[in-house]
N, CA, C and O atoms as CSV, one atom per row, in Angstrom:
chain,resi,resn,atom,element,x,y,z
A,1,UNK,N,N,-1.060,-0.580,67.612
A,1,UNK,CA,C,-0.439,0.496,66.878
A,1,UNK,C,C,-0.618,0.202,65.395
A,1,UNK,O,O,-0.615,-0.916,64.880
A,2,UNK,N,N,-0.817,1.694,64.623
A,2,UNK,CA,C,-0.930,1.005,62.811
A,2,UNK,C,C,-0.981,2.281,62.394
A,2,UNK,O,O,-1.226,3.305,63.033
A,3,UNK,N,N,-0.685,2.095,61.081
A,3,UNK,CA,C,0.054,3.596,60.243
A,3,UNK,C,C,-1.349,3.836,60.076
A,3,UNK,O,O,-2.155,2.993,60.470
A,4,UNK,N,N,-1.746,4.968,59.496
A,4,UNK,CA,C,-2.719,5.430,58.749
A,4,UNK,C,C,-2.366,6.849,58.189
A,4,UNK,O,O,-1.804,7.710,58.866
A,5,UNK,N,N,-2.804,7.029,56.706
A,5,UNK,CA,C,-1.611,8.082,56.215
A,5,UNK,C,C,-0.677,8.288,56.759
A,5,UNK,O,O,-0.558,9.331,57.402
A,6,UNK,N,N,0.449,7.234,56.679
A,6,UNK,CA,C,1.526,7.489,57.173
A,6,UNK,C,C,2.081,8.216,58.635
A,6,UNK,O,O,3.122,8.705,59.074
A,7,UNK,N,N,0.760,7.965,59.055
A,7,UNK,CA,C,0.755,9.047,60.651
A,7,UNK,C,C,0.769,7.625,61.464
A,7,UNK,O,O,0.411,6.591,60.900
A,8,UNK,N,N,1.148,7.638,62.646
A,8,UNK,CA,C,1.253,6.390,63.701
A,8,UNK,C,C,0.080,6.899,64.462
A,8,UNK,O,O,-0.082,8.067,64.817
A,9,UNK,N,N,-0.950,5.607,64.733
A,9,UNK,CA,C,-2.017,5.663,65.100
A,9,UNK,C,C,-2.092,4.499,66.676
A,9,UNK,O,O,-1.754,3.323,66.542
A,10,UNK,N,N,-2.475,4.936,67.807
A,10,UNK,CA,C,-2.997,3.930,68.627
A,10,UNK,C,C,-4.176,3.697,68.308
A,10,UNK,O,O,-4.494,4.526,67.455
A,11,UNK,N,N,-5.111,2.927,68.559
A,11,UNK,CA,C,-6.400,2.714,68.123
A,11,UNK,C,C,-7.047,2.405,69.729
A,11,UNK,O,O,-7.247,1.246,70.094
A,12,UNK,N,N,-7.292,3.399,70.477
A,12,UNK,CA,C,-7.798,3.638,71.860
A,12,UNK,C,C,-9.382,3.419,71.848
A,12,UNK,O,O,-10.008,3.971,70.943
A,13,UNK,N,N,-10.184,2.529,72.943
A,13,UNK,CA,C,-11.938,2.420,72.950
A,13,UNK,C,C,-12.457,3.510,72.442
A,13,UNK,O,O,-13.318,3.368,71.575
A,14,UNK,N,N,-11.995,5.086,72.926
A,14,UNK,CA,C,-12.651,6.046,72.797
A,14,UNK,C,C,-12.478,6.673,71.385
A,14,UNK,O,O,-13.274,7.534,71.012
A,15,UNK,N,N,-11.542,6.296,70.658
A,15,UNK,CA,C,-11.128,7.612,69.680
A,15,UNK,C,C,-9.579,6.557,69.333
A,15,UNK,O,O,-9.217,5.442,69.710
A,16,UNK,N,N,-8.939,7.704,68.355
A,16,UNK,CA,C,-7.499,7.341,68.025
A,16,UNK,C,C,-6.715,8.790,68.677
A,16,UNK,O,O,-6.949,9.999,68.678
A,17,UNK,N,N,-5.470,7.707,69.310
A,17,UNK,CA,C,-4.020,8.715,69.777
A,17,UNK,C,C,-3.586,8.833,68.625
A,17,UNK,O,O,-3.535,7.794,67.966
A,18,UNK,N,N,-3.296,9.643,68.217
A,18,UNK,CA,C,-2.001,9.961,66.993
A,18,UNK,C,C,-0.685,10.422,67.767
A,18,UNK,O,O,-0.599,11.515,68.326
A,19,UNK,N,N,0.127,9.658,67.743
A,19,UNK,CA,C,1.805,9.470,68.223
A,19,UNK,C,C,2.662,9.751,67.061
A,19,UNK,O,O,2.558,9.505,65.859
A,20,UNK,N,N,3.616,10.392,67.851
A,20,UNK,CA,C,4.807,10.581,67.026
A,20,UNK,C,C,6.436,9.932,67.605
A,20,UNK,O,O,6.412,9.705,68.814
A,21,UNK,N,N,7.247,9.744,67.196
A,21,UNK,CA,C,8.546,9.182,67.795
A,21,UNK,C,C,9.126,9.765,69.498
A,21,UNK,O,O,9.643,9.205,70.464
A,22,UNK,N,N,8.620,11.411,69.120
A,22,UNK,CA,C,8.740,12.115,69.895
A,22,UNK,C,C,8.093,11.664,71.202
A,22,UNK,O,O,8.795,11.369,72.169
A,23,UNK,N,N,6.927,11.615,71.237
A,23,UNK,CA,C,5.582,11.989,71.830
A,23,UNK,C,C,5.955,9.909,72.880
A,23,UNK,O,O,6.199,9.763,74.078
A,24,UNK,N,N,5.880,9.188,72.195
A,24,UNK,CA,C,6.202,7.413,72.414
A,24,UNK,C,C,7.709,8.085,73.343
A,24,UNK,O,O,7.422,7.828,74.512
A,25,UNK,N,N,8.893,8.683,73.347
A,25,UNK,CA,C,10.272,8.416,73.910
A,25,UNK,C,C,9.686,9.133,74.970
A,25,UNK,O,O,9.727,8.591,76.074
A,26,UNK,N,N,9.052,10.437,74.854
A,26,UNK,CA,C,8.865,10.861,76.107
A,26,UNK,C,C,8.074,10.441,77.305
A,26,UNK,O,O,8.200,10.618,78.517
A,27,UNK,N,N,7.168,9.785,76.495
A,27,UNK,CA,C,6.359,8.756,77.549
A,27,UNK,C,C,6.963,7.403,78.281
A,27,UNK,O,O,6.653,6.914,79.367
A,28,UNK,N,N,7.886,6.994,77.349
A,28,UNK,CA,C,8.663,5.714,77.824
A,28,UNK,C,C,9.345,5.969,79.066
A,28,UNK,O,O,9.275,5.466,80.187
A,29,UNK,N,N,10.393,7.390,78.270
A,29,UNK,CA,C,11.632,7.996,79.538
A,29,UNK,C,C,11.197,8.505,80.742
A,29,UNK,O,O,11.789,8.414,81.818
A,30,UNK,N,N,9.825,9.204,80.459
A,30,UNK,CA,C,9.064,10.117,81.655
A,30,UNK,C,C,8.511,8.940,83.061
A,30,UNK,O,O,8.495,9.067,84.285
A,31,UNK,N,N,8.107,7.815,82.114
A,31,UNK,CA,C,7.971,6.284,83.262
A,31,UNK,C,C,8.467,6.404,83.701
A,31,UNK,O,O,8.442,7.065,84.739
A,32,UNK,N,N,9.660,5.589,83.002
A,32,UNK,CA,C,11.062,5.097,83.697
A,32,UNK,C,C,12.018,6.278,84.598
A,32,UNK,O,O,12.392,6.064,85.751
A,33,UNK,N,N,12.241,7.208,84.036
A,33,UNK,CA,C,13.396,7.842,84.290
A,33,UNK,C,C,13.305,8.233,86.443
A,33,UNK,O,O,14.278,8.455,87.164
A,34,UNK,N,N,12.287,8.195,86.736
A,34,UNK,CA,C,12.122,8.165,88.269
A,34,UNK,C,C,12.503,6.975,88.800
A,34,UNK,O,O,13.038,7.020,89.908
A,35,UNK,N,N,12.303,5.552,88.089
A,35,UNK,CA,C,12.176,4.398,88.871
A,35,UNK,C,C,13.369,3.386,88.114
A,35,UNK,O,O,13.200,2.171,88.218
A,36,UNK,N,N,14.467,3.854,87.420
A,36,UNK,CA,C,15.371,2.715,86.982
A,36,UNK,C,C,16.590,3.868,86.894
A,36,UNK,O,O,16.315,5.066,86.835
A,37,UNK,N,N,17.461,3.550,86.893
A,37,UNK,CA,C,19.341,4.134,86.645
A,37,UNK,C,C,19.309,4.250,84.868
A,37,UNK,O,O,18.501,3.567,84.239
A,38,UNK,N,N,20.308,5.215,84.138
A,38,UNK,CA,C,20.491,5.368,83.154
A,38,UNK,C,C,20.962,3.638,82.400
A,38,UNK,O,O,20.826,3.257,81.237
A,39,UNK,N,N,21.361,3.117,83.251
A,39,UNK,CA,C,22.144,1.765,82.360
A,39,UNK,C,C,21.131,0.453,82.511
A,39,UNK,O,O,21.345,-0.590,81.892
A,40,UNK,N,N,20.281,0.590,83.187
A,40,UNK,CA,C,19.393,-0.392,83.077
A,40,UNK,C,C,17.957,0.394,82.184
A,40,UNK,O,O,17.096,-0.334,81.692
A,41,UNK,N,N,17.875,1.747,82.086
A,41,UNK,CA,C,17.080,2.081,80.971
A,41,UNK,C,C,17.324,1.599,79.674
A,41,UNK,O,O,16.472,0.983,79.033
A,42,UNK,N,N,18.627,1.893,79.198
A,42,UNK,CA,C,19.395,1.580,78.034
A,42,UNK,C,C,19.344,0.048,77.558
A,42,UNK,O,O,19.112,-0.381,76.428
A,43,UNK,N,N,19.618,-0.633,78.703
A,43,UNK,CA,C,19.755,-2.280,78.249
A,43,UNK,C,C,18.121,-2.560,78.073
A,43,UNK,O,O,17.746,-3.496,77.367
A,44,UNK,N,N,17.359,-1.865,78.622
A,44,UNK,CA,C,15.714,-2.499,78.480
A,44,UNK,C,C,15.092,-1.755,77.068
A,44,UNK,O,O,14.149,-2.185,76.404
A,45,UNK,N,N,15.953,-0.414,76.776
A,45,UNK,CA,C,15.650,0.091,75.784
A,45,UNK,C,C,15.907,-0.862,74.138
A,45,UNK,O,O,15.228,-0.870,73.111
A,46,UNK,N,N,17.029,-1.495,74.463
A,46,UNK,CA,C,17.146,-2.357,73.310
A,46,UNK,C,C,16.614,-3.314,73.614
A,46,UNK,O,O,16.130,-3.976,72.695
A,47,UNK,N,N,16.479,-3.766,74.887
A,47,UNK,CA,C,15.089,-4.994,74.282
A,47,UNK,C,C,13.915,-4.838,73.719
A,47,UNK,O,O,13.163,-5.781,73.472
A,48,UNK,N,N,13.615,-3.393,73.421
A,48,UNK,CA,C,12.159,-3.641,72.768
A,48,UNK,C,C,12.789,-3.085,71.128
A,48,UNK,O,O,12.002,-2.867,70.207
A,49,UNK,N,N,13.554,-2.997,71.050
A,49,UNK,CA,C,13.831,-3.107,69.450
A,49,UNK,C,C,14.878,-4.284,69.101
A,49,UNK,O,O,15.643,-4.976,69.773
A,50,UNK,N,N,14.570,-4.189,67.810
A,50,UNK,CA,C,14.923,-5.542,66.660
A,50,UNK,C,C,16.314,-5.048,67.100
A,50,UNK,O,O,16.717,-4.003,67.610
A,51,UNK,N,N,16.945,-6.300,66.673
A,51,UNK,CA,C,18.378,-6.436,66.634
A,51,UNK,C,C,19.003,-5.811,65.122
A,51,UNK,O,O,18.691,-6.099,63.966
A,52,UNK,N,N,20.121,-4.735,65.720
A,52,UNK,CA,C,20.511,-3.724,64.027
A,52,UNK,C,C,21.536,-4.190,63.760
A,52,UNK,O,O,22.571,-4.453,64.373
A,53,UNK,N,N,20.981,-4.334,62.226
A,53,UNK,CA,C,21.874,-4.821,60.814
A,53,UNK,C,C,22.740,-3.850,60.043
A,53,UNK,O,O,22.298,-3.405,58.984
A,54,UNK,N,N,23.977,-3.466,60.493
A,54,UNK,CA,C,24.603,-2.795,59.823
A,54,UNK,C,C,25.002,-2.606,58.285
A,54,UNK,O,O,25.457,-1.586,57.768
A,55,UNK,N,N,24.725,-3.815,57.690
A,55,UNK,CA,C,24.624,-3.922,56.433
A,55,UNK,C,C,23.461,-3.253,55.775
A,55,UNK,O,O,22.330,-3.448,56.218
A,56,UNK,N,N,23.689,-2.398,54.643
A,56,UNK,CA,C,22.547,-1.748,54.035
A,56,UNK,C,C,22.489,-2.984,53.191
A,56,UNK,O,O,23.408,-3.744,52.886
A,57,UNK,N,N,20.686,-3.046,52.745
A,57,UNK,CA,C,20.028,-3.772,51.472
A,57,UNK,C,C,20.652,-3.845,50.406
A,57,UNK,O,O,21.129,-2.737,50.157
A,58,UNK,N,N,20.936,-4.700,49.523
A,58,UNK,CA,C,21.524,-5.091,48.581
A,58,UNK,C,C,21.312,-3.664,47.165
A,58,UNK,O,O,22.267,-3.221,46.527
A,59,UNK,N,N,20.184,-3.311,47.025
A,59,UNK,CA,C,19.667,-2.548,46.011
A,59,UNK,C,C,19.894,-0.769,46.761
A,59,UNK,O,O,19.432,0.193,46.147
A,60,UNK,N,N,20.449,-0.627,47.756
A,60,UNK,CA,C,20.923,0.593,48.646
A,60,UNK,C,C,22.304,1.258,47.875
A,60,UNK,O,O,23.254,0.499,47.686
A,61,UNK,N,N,22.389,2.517,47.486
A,61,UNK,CA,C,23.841,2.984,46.756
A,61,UNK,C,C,24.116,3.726,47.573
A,61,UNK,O,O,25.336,3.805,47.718
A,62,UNK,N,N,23.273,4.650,48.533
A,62,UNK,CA,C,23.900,5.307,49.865
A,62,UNK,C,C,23.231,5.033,50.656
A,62,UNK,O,O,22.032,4.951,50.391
A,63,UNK,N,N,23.651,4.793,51.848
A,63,UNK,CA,C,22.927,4.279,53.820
A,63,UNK,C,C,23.390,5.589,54.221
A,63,UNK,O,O,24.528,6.058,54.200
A,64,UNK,N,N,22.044,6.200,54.672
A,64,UNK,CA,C,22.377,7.905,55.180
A,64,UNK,C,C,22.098,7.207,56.669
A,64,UNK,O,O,22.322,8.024,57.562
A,65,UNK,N,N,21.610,5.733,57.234
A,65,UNK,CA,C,21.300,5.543,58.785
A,65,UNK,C,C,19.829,5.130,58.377
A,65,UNK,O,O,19.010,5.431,57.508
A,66,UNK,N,N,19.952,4.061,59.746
A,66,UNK,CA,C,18.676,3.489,59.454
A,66,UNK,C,C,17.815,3.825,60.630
A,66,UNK,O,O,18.131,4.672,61.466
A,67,UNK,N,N,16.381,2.913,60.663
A,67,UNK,CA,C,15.236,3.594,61.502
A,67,UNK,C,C,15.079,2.919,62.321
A,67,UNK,O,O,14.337,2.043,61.877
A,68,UNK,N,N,15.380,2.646,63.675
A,68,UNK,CA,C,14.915,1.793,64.677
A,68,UNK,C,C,13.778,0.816,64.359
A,68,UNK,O,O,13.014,1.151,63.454
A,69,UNK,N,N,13.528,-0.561,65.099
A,69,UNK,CA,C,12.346,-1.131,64.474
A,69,UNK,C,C,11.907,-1.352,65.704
A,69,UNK,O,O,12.812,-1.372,66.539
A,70,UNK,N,N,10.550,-1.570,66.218
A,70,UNK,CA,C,10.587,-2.510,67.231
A,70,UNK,C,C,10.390,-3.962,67.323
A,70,UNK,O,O,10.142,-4.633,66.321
A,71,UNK,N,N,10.484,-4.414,68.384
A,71,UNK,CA,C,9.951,-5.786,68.184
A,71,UNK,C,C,9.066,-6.311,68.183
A,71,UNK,O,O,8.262,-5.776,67.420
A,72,UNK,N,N,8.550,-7.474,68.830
A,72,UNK,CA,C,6.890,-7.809,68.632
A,72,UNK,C,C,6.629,-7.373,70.524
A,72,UNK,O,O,5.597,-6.864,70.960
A,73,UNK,N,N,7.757,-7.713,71.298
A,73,UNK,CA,C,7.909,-7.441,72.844
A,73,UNK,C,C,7.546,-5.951,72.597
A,73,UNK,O,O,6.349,-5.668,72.551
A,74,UNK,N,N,8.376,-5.078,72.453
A,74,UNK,CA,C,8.562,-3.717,72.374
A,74,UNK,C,C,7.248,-2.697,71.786
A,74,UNK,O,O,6.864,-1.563,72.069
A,75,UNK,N,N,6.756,-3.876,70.714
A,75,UNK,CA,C,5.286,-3.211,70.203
A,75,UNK,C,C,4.225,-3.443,71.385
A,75,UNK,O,O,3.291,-2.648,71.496
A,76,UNK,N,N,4.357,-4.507,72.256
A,76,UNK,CA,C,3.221,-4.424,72.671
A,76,UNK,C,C,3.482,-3.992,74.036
A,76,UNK,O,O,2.590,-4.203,74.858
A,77,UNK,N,N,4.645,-3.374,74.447
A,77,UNK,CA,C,5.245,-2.338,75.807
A,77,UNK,C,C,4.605,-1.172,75.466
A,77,UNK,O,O,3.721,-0.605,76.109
A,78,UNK,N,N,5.167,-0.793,74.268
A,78,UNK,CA,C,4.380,0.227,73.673
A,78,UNK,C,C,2.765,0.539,73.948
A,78,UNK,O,O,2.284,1.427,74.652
A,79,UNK,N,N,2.195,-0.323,73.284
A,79,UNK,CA,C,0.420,-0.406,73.046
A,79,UNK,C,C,0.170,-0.168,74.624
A,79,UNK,O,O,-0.446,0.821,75.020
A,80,UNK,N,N,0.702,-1.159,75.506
A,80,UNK,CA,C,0.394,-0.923,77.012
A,80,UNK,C,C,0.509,0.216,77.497
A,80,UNK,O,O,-0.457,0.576,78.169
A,81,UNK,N,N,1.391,0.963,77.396
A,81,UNK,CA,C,2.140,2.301,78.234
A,81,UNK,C,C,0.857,3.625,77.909
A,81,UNK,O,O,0.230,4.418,78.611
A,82,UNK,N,N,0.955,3.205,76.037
A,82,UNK,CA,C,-0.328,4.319,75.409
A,82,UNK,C,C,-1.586,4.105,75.742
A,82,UNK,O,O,-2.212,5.149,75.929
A,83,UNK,N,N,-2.100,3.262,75.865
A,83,UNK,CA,C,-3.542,2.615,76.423
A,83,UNK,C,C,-3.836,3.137,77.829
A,83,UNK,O,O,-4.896,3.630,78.217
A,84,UNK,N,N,-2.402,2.889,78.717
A,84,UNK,CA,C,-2.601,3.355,80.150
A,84,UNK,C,C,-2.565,4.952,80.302
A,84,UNK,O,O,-3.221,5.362,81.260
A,85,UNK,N,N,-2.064,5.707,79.704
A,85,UNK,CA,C,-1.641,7.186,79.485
A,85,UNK,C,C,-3.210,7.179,78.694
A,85,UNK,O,O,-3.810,8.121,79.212
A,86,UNK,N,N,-3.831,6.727,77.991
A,86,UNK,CA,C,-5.254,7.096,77.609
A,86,UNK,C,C,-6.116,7.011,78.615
A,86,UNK,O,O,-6.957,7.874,78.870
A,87,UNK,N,N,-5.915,5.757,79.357
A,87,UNK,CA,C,-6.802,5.821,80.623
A,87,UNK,C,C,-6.951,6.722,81.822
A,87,UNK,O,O,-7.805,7.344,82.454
A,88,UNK,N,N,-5.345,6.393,81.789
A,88,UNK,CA,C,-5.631,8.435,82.786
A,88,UNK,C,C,-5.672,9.641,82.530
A,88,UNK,O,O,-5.758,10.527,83.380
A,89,UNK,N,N,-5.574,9.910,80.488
A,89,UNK,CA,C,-6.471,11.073,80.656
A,89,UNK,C,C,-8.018,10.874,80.475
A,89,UNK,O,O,-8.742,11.856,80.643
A,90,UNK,N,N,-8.600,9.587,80.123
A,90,UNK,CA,C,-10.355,9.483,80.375
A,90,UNK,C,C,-10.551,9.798,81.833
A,90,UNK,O,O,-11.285,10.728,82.165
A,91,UNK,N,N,-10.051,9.208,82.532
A,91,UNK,CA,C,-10.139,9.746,84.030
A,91,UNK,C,C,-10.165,10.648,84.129
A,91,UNK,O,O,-11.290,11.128,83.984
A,92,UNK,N,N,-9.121,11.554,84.421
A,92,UNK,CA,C,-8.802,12.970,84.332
A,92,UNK,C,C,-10.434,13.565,84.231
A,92,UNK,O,O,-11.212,13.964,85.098
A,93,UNK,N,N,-10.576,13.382,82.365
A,93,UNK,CA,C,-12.021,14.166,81.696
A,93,UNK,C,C,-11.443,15.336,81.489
A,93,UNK,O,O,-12.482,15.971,81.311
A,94,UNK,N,N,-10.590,16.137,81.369
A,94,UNK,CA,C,-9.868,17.231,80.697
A,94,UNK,C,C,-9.973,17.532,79.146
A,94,UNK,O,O,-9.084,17.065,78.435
A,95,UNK,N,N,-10.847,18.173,78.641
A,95,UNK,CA,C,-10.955,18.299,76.972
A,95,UNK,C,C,-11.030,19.889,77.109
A,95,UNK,O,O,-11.521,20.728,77.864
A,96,UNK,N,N,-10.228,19.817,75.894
A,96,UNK,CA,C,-9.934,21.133,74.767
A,96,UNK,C,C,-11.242,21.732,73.828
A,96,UNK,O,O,-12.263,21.168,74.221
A,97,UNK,N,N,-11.447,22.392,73.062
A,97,UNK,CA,C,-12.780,22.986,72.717
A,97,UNK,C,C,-12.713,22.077,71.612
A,97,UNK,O,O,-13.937,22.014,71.499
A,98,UNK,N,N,-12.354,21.416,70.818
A,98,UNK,CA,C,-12.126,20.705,70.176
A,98,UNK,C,C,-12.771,18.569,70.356
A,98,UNK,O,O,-12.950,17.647,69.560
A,99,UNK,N,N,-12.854,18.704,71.421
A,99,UNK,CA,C,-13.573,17.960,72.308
A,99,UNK,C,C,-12.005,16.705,72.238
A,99,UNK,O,O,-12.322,15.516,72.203
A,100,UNK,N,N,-10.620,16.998,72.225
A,100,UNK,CA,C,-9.565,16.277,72.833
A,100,UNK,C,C,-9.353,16.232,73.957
A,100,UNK,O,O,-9.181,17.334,74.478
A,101,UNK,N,N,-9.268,15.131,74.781
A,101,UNK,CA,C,-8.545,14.772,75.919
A,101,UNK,C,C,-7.120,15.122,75.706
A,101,UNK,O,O,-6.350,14.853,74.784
A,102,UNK,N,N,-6.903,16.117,77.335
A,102,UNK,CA,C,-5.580,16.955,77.088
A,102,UNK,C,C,-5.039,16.710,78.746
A,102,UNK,O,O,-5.808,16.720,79.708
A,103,UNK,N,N,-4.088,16.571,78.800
A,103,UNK,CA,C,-3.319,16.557,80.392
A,103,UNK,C,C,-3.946,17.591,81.168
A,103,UNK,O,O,-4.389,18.602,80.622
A,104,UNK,N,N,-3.988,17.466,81.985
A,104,UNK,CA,C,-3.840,18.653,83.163
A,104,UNK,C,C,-2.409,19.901,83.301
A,104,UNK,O,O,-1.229,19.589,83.464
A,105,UNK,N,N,-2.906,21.181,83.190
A,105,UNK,CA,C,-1.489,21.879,83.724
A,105,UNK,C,C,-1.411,22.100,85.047
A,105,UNK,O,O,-2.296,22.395,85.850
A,106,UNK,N,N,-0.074,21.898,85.211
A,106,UNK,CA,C,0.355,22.364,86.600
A,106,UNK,C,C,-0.033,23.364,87.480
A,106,UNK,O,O,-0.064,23.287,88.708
A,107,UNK,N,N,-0.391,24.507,86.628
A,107,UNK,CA,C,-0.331,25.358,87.231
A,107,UNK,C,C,-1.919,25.737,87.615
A,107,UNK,O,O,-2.075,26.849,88.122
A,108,UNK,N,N,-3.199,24.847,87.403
A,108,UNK,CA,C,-4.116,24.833,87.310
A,108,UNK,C,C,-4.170,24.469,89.243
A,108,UNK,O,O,-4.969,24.867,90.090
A,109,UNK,N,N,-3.188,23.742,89.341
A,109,UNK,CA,C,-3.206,23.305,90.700
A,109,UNK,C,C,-3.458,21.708,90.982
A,109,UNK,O,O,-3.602,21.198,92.093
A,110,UNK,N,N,-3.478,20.952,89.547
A,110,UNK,CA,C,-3.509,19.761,89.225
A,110,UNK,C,C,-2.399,19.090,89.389
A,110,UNK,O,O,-1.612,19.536,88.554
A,111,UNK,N,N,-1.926,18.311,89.967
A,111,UNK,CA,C,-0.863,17.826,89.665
A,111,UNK,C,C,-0.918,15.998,89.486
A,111,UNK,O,O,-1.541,15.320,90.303
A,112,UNK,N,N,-0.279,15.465,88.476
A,112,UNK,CA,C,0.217,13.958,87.963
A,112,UNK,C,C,1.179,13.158,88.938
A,112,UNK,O,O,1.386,11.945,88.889
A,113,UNK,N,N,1.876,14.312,90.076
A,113,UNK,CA,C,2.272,12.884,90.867
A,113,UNK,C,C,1.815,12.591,92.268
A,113,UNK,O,O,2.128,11.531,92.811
């Protein structure tokens, strides 16, 4: 994973994923959420982020909330999950006119499970 203009980048064999916060939770939860209980999601969810410091930075005059971090574990849960979600859409072979690898729709008669 690595910024590039400020955009979050996977860096995939074929090309780059561009991820968003959004795009990373739904892939995490969409895993999990079939194969673990809400309270063992949660406790595994903070293991892949840093431990939070309620104290704002010394040079801080207002803390509007801070930004999740991950960890070095959590970064590379991450890299795995996106790498594998790249691999099955190279499989797939599903591209847009644009020449992006795009999921399959449902209603195509495709289905992901």
């Amino acid at each position: 994973m690595c910024i590039t203009w400020r955009c979050p980048i996977y860096r995939y064999e074929t090309g780059d994923i561009e991820v968003s916060r959004c795009f990373l939770f739904g892939l995490l939860d969409g895993y999990l959420v079939d194969r673990k209980n809400a309270g063992w999601r949660a406790r595994f969810y903070a293991t892949l982020l840093e431990p939070f410091d309620e104290k704002p930075s010394p040079n801080i005059v207002i803390c509007g909330g801070k930004v999740p971090v991950l960890s070095k574990r959590g970064v590379r849960y991450m890299n795995a999950l996106v790498h594998q979600y790249g691999d099955m859409l190279t499989d797939i072979g599903m591209q847009d006119e644009y020449g992006t690898l795009i999921p399959p729709e449902n209603d195509k008669g495709i289905s992901l499970q």
